[in-house]
Amino acid sequence: MAQSRLCTTCQVPLTSDDVGIYLKLVSLTARQFVCIDCLGVKMNCGREPIEKLVRYFRESGNCALFR
């Protein structure tokens, strides 16, 4: 059974995109993660720019975190 991960800030269940973008932008060795909304607050940019990055990495096909 897969372990459900929760955002360490707001406790919402994390998606693979939440985990992937955190690994890509913050730390490849992270074991705890935050959701895209909380990451946007921490990076002082909001949700939209992070979602654009997720789309870019997925569409490029070059990042194993978003396949």
C-alpha positions as MATLAB code, in Angstrom:
seq = 'MAQSRLCTTCQVPLTSDDVGIYLKLVSLTARQFVCIDCLGVKMNCGREPIEKLVRYFRESGNCALFR';
ca = [
       0.000    0.000    0.000;
       1.355    3.436   -0.960;
       2.021    5.823    1.882;
      -0.072    8.989    1.731;
       2.039   12.111    2.091;
       0.742   15.334    3.568;
       1.926   18.910    3.162;
       4.043   19.755    6.189;
       2.477   23.229    6.337;
      -1.263   22.806    5.700;
      -1.671   18.991    5.942;
      -3.450   18.522    2.572;
      -2.701   15.298    0.687;
       0.124   15.791   -1.808;
      -0.027   14.946   -5.500;
       2.872   13.653   -7.559;
       3.183   17.179   -9.026;
       3.555   18.649   -5.524;
       6.344   16.216   -4.693;
       8.021   16.480   -8.095;
       8.222   20.260   -8.217;
       9.456   20.405   -4.630;
      12.226   17.962   -5.484;
      13.081   19.947   -8.630;
      13.085   23.435   -7.074;
      14.085   22.872   -3.459;
      15.994   19.650   -2.819;
      16.405   16.327   -4.600;
      17.044   14.673   -1.247;
      13.943   16.002    0.544;
      11.860   13.589    2.590;
       9.144   16.064    3.614;
       7.243   18.222    1.162;
       4.808   21.118    0.880;
       1.942   21.514   -1.587;
       2.169   23.855   -4.573;
       0.121   26.511   -2.756;
       2.443   26.551    0.272;
       5.527   26.396   -1.961;
       4.227   29.452   -3.823;
       3.896   31.312   -0.526;
       7.390   30.265    0.600;
       8.887   31.311   -2.745;
       6.847   34.537   -2.735;
       5.485   33.942   -6.237;
       2.087   32.310   -5.824;
       0.700   29.163   -7.385;
       0.525   30.118  -11.078;
       4.272   30.357  -11.870;
       4.861   26.984  -10.219;
       2.031   25.379  -12.190;
       3.584   26.794  -15.377;
       6.886   25.141  -14.469;
       5.144   21.819  -13.859;
       3.495   22.059  -17.303;
       6.814   23.003  -18.909;
       8.702   20.082  -17.360;
       5.905   17.634  -18.239;
       5.613   18.830  -21.841;
       9.380   18.911  -22.389;
       9.629   15.216  -21.593;
      13.172   15.769  -20.284;
      12.476   15.563  -16.558;
      12.000   12.128  -15.022;
      10.067   13.679  -12.123;
       7.162   14.582  -14.442;
       6.757   11.523  -16.702;
];
